[in-house]
XYZ file of C-alpha atoms in Angstrom:
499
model
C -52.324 -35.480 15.889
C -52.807 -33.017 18.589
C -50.318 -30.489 18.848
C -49.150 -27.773 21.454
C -50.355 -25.021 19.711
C -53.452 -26.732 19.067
C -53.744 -27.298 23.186
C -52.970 -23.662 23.930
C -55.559 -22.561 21.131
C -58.214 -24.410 23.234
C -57.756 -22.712 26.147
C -57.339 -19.186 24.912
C -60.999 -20.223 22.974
C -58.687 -19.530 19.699
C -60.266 -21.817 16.514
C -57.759 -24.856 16.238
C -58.479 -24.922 12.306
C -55.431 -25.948 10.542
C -54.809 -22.689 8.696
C -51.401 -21.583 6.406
C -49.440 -18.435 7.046
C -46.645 -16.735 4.584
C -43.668 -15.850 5.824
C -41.257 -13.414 3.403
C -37.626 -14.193 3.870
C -34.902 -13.242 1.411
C -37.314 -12.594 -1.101
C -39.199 -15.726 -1.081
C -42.574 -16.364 -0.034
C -43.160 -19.777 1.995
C -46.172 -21.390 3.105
C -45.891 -23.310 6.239
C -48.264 -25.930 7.612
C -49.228 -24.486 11.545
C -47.248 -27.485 12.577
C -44.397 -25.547 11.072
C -45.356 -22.186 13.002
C -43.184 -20.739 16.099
C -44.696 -22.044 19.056
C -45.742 -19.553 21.310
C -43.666 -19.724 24.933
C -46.624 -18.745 27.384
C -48.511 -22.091 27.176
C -49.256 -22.874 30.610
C -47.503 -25.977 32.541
C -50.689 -28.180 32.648
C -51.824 -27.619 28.766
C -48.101 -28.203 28.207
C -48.083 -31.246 29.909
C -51.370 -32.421 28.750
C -50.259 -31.977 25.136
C -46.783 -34.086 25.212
C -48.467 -37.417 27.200
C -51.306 -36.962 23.819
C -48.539 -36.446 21.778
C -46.239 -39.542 22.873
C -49.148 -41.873 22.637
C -50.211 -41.001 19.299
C -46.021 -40.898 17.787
C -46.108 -44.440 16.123
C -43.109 -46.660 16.662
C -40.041 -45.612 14.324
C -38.951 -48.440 11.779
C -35.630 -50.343 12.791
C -33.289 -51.260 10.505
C -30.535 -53.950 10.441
C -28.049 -52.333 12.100
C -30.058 -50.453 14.437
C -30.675 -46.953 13.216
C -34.002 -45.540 12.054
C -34.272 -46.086 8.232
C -37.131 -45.372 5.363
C -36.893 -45.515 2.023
C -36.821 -42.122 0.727
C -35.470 -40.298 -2.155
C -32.532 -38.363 -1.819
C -32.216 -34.963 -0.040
C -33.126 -31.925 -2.173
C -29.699 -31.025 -2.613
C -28.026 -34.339 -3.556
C -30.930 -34.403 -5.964
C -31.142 -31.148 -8.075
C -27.035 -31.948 -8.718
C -28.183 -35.056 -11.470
C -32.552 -35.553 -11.115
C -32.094 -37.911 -13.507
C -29.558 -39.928 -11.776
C -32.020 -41.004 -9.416
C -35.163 -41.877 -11.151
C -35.868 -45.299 -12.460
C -36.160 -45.217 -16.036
C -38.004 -48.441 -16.895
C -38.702 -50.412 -13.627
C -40.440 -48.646 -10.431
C -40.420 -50.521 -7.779
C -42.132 -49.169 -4.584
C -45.081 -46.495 -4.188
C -41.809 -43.736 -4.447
C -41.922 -43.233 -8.000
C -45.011 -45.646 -9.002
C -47.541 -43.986 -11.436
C -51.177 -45.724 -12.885
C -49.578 -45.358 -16.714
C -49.570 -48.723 -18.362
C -46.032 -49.853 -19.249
C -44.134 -52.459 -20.358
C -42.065 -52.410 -17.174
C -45.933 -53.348 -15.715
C -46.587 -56.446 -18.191
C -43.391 -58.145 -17.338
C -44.424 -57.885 -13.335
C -47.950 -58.817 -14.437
C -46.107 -62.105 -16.340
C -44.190 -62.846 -13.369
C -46.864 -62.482 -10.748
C -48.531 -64.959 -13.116
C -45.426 -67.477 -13.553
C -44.613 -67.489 -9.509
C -48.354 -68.240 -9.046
C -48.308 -71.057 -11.684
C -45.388 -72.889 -10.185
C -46.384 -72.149 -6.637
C -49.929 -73.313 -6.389
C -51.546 -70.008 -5.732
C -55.072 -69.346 -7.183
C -55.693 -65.939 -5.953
C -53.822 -62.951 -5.673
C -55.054 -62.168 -2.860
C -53.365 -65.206 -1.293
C -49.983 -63.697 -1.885
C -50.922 -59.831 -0.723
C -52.355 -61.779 2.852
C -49.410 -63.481 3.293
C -46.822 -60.196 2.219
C -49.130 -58.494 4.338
C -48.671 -60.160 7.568
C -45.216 -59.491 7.659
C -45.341 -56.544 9.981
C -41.689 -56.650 11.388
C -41.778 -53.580 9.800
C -44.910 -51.662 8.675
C -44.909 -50.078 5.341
C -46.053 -47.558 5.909
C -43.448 -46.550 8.252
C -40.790 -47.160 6.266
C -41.765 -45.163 2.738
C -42.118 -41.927 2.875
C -45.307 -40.389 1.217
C -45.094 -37.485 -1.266
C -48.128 -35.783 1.006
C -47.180 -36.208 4.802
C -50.589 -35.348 5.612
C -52.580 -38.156 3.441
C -49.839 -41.178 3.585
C -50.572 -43.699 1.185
C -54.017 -46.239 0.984
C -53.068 -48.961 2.928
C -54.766 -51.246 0.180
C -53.100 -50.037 -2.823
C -49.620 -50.089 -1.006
C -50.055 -53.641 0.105
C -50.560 -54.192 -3.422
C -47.855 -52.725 -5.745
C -45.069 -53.927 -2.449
C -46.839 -57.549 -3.100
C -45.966 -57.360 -6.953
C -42.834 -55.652 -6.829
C -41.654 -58.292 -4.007
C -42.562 -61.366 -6.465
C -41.123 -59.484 -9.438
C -37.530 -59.161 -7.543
C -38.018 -62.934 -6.297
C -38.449 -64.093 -10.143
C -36.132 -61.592 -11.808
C -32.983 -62.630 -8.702
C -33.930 -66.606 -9.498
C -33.681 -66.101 -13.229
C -30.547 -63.925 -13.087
C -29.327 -66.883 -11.202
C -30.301 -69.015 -13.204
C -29.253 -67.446 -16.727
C -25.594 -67.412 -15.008
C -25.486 -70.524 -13.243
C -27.126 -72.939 -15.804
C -26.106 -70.608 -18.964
C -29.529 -70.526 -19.496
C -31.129 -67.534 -21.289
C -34.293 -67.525 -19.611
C -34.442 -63.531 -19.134
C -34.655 -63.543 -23.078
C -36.877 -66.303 -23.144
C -39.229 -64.095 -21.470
C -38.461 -61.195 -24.215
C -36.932 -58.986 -22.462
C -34.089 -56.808 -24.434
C -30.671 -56.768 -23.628
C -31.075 -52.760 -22.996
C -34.515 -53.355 -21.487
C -32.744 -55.829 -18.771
C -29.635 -53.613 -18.194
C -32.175 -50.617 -17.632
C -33.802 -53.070 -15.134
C -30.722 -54.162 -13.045
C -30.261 -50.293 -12.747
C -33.278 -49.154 -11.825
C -33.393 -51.881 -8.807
C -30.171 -50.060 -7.832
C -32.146 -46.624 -7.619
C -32.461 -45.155 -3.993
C -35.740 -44.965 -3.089
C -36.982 -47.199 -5.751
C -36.504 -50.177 -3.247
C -38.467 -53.070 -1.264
C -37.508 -53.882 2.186
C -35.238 -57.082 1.615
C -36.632 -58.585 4.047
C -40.266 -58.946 2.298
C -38.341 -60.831 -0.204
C -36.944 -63.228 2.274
C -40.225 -63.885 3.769
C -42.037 -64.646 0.375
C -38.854 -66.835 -0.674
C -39.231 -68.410 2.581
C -42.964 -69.135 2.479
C -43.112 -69.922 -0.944
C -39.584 -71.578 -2.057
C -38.374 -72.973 1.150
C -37.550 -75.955 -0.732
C -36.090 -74.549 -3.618
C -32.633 -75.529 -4.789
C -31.667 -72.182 -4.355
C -31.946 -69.731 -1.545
C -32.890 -66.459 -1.112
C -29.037 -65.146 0.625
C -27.785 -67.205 -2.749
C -29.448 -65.624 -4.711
C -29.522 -61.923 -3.682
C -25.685 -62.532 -3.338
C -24.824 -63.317 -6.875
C -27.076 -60.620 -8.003
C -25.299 -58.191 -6.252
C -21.586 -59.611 -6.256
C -21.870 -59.340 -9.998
C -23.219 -55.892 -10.539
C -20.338 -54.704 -8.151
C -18.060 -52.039 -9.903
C -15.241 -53.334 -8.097
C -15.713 -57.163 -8.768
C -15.908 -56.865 -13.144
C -13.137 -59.449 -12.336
C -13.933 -63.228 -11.294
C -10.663 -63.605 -8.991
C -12.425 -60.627 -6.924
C -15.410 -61.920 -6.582
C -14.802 -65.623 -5.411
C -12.494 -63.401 -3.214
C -15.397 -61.749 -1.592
C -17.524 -64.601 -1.392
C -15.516 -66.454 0.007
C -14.692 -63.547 2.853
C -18.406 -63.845 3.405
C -19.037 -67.314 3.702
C -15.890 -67.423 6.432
C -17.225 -64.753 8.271
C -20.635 -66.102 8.465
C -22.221 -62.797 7.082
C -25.579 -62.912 5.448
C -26.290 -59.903 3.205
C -30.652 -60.180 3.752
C -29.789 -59.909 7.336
C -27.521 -56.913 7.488
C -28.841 -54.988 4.962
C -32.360 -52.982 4.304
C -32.933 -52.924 0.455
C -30.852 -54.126 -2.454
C -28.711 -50.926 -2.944
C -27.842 -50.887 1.016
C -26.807 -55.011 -0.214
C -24.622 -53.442 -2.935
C -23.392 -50.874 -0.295
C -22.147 -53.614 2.171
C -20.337 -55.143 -0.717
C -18.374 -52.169 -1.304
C -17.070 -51.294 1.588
C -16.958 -54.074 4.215
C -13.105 -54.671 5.349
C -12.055 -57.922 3.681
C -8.905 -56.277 4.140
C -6.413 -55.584 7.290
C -5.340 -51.806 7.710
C -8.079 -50.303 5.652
C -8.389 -46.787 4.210
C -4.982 -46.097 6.271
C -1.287 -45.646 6.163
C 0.120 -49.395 6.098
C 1.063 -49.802 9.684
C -0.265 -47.066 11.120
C -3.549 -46.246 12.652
C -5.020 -42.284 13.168
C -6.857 -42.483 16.963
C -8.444 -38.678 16.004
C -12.225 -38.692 15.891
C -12.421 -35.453 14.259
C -14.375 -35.145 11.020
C -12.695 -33.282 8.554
C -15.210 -31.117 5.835
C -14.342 -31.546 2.429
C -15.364 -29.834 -0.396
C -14.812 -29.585 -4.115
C -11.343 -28.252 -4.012
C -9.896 -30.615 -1.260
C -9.865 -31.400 2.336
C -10.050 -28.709 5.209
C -7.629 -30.517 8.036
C -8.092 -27.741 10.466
C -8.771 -23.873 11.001
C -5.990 -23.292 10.137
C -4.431 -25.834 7.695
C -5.762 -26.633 4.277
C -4.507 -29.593 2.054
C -5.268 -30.710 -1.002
C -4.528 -34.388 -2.697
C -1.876 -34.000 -5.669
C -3.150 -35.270 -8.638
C -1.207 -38.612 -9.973
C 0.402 -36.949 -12.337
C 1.867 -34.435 -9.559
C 2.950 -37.677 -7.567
C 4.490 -39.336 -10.662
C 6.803 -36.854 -10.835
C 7.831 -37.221 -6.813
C 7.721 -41.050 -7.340
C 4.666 -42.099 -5.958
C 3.235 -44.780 -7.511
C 0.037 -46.425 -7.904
C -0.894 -49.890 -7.225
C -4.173 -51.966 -8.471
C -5.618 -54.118 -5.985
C -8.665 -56.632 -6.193
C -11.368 -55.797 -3.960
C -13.248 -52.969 -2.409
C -13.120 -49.623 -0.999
C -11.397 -50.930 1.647
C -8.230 -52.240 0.084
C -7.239 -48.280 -0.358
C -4.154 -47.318 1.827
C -0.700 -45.995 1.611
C 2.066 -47.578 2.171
C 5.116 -44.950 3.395
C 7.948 -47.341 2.711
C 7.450 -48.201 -0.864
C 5.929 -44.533 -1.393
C 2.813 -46.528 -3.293
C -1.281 -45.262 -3.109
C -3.118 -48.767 -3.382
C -6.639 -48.425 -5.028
C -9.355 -50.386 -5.935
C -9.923 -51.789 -9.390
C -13.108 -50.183 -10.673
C -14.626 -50.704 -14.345
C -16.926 -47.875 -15.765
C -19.486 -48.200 -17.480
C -22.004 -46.360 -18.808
C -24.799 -46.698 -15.723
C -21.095 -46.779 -13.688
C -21.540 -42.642 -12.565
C -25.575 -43.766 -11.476
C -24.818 -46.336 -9.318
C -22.131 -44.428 -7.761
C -24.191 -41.312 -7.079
C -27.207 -43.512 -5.508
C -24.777 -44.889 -3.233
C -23.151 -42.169 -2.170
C -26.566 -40.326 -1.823
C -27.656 -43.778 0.539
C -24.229 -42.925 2.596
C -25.193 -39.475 3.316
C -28.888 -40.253 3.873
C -28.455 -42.703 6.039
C -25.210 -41.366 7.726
C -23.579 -45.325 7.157
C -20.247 -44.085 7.074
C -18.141 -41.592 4.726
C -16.855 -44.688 2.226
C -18.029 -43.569 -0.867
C -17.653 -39.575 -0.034
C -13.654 -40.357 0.878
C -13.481 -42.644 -2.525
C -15.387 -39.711 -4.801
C -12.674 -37.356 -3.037
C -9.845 -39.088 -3.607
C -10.572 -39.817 -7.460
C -12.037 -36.438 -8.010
C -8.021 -35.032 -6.427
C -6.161 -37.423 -8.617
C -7.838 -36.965 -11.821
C -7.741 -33.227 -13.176
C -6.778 -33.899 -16.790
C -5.924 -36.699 -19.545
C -2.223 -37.447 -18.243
C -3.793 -38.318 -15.133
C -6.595 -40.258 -16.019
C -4.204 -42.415 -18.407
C -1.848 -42.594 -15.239
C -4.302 -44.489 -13.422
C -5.302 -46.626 -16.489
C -1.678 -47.578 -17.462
C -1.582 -48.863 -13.537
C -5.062 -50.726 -14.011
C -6.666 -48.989 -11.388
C -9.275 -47.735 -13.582
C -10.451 -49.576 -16.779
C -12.980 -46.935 -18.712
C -15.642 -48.355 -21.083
C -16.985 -44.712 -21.867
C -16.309 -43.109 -25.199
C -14.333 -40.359 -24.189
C -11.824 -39.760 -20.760
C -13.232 -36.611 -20.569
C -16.697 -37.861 -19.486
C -14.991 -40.107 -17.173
C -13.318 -36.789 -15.359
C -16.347 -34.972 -15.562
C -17.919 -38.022 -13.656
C -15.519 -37.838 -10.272
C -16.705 -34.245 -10.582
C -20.243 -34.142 -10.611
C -20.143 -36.921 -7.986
C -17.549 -35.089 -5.923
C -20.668 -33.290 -3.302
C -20.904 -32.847 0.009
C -18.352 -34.987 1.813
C -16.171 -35.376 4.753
C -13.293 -36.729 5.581
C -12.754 -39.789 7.282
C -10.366 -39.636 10.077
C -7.995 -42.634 9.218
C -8.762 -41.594 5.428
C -7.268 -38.211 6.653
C -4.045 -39.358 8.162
C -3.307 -40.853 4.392
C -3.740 -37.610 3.150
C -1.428 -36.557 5.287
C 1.219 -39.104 4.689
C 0.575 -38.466 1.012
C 0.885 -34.759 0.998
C 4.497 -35.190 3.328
C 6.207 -37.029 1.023
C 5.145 -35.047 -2.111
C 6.288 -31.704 -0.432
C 9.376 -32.896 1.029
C 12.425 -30.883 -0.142
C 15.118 -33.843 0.200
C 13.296 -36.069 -1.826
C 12.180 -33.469 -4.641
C 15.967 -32.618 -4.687
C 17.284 -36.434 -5.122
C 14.482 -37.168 -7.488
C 15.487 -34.149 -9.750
C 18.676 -35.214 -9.457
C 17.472 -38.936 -10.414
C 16.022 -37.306 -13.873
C 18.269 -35.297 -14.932
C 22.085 -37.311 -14.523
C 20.346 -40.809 -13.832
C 17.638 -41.008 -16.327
C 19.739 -41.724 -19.252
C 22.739 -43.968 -19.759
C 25.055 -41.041 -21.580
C 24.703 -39.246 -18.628
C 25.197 -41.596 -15.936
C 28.496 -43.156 -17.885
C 29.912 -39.194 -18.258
C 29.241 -38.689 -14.746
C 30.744 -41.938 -13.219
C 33.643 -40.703 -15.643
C 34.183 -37.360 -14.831
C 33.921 -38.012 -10.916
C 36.515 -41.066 -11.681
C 38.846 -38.793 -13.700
C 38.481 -35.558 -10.993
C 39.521 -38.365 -8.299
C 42.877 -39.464 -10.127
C 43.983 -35.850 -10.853
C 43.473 -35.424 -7.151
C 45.664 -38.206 -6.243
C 48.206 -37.156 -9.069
C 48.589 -33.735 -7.858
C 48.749 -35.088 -3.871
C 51.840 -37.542 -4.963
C 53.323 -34.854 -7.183
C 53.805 -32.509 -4.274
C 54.249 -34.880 -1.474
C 57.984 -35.210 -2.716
C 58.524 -31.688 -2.367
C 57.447 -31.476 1.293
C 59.527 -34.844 2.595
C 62.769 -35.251 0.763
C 64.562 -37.323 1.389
């Protein structure tokens, strides 16, 4: 692609020869590509000019997403990354030219055996059948929407068409026979050998960001292929999700949602890009009234507020942190379970309760929750996930609190020690900002805790009320105090009116 240094290199007869330069800065030495070099200001008007019409014809069109926004599947930024690398890499299944390698695998016999099956039951002699057919789906052009590990080679158009071909009819299988195994209590994932641990390493690598298909590839093979089928694609991608929801472990919750979706009309392969942005949705679309809010209140601000490890910067000035829960325990805030999603959490000023989503952890819990949160910030789809990692990392600083929140059923931990479950709000606590609405909770929170009336009454509470002795010796001490009183007032009122 012509460039405007490559323009003005022309007509000062410089050679236009792509060419590296180093430049020193804080110790480091960088080498930058001459697209990367300062442009130099005395172009003239007409090479200028020139150069931008070249350069807007040969800018291909930027890949839409669902909602609108430009999207590619990418790995996460450098610094979401180097926090956990190991986080975000798929460790059996890769899915996608991101993290795809030419090293044999078992991961790469089980596609090869359901490439085989789909073609079996489909009709399909050839291979190369099912690559034409993914390939003419050019809503949006693959190689648009992946980025390449070298910008400047991109990937073979062949050999991408290929491994997005496979990987497509590898989710289609593996989402039918999930369905399937559930629905009919049939164990056909085992019937096709695969491990208990090799299938839960599977449903979490398809939850990897950047180790993704564009959802809508799947649609268009299910619709080509298994139009007929007894199940649909929307069905199926549905139940896979719904069920590997950290928030729905419980059955109550997840009719719930489903039945939210089917009354709202929403279809998940329509909104969303990839799997994880499915599982994203899920999370955090408002099933509920007066979301991530006070209860009956709404915050108009559209400020942003930065947040960091420590807690939540409100202004220049001002800086507020979330007590923990064992902090509000002893101010009488309490905590209240609720079935659903991130968007059930609110506080509620008259009952002086935090309501929080149910959320079971297990061991691939911490991944799932970093690759989303690293998809939020990518993406920029909202600050969910950042305000939820806040909030959790603020209430839980030791054991009391994490048991706290257990003992209320907000959290139910499956790890082997509640230290690794602090450690995880943590280590997933990066980068984050506070959501506005989000923000006026805080603030709501933070009132009450500090207020001096209610400290006062509550200490008062715990120390005369807390215990029966105490309350019967006070009741009878101010009832005794009250009748010497009156005897004293009718012993001297003789004196001052006789009679």
């Amino acid at each position: 692609m012509t460039t405007l240094s490559d323009k003005h290199d022309d007509e000062t007869t410089h050679s236009n020869k792509e060419e590296d330069v180093e430049i020193v800065e804080t110790g480091k030495t960088t080498t930058l590509n001459i697209i990367d070099k300062p442009q130099n200001n005395d172009i003239s008007p007409n090479a200028w000019r020139i150069a931008m019409i070249e350069l807007i014809n040969q800018t291909p069109i930027a890949a839409v997403g669902a909602r609108g926004e430009e999207w590619k599947i990418r790995k996460p930024s450098a610094e979401i990354w180097e926090a956990k690398p190991e986080a975000y890499k798929p460790k059996r299944l890769k899915i996608g030219p991101t993290y795809q390698t030419l090293e044999p695998s078992h991961a790469n016999d089980l596609k090869a055996r359901f490439m085989k099956e789909f073609m079996t039951r489909c009709n399909i002699r050839a291979v190369q059948e099912v690559i034409d057919v993914v390939a003419s789906h050019q809503n949006k052009k693959l190689a648009e929407i992946y980025v390449p590990q070298n910008r400047h080679t991109g990937f073979d158009i062949q050999w991408l068409d290929l491994v997005v071909t496979i990987d497509t009819i590898f989710i289609v299988e593996f989402l039918d026979q999930c369905y399937q195994s559930r629905t009919l209590r049939k164990s056909v994932l085992y019937a096709n050998n695969m491990e208990h641990s090799f299938m839960l390493s599977v449903e979490r690598d398809l939850l990897v960001m950047g180790n993704q298909i564009p959802i809508s590839y799947v649609v268009h093979v299910w619709n080509t292929y298994l139009k007929d089928y007894k199940v649909d694609c929307e069905t199926a991608v549905r139940d896979f999700i719904v069920h590997r929801n950290p928030f729905f472990f419980i059955r109550k919750a997840r009719t719930r949602f489903i039945g939210f979706l089917d009354s709202e009309g929403i279809k998940l392969t329509e909104k969303a890009n990839t799997l994880l942005h499915s599982l994203y949705l899920t999370c955090t679309l408002h099933a509920e009234p007066n979301s991530r809010m006070s209860a009956g209140e709404e915050s108009h601000s559209e400020e942003h507020r930065t947040v960091n490890m420590v807690g939540v910067e409100t202004s220049k000035e001002e800086f507020v942190r979330l007590p923990t829960a064992s902090e509000l325990r002893k101010v009488r805030i309490s905590f209240k379970a609720c079935e659903g999603n991130l968007s059930v959490i609110k506080y509620d000023k008259r009952t002086r309760r935090l309501h929080l989503p149910k959320i079971a952890v297990l061991g691939s819990t911490e991944d799932m929750l970093r690759n989303l949160t690293a998809l939020e910030i990518s993406h920029s789809y909202g600050t969910a996930f950042s305000m939820y990692g806040v909030i959790m990392d603020q209430l839980i600083h030791t054991q009391e609190d994490l048991e706290i929140l257990e003992k209320a059923k907000v959290i139910e931990n499956h790890l082997e020690t509640g230290r690794r479950l602090i450690d995880m709000w943590k280590h997933t606590c990066i980068n984050k900002r506070y959501d506005p609405r989000t923000g006026s909770m805080v603030d709501d929170i933070v009132a009450d805790h500090s207020s001096t009336w209610h400290r006062w009454l509550v200490e008062f509470c715990d120390r005369f009320c807390s215990r029966p002795w105490y309350t019967t010796s006070f009741f009878a001490a101010f009832i005794l105090l009250i009748a010497t009183i009156l005897q004293t007032v009718f012993t001297i009122l003789p004196y001052l009116n006789p009679k």
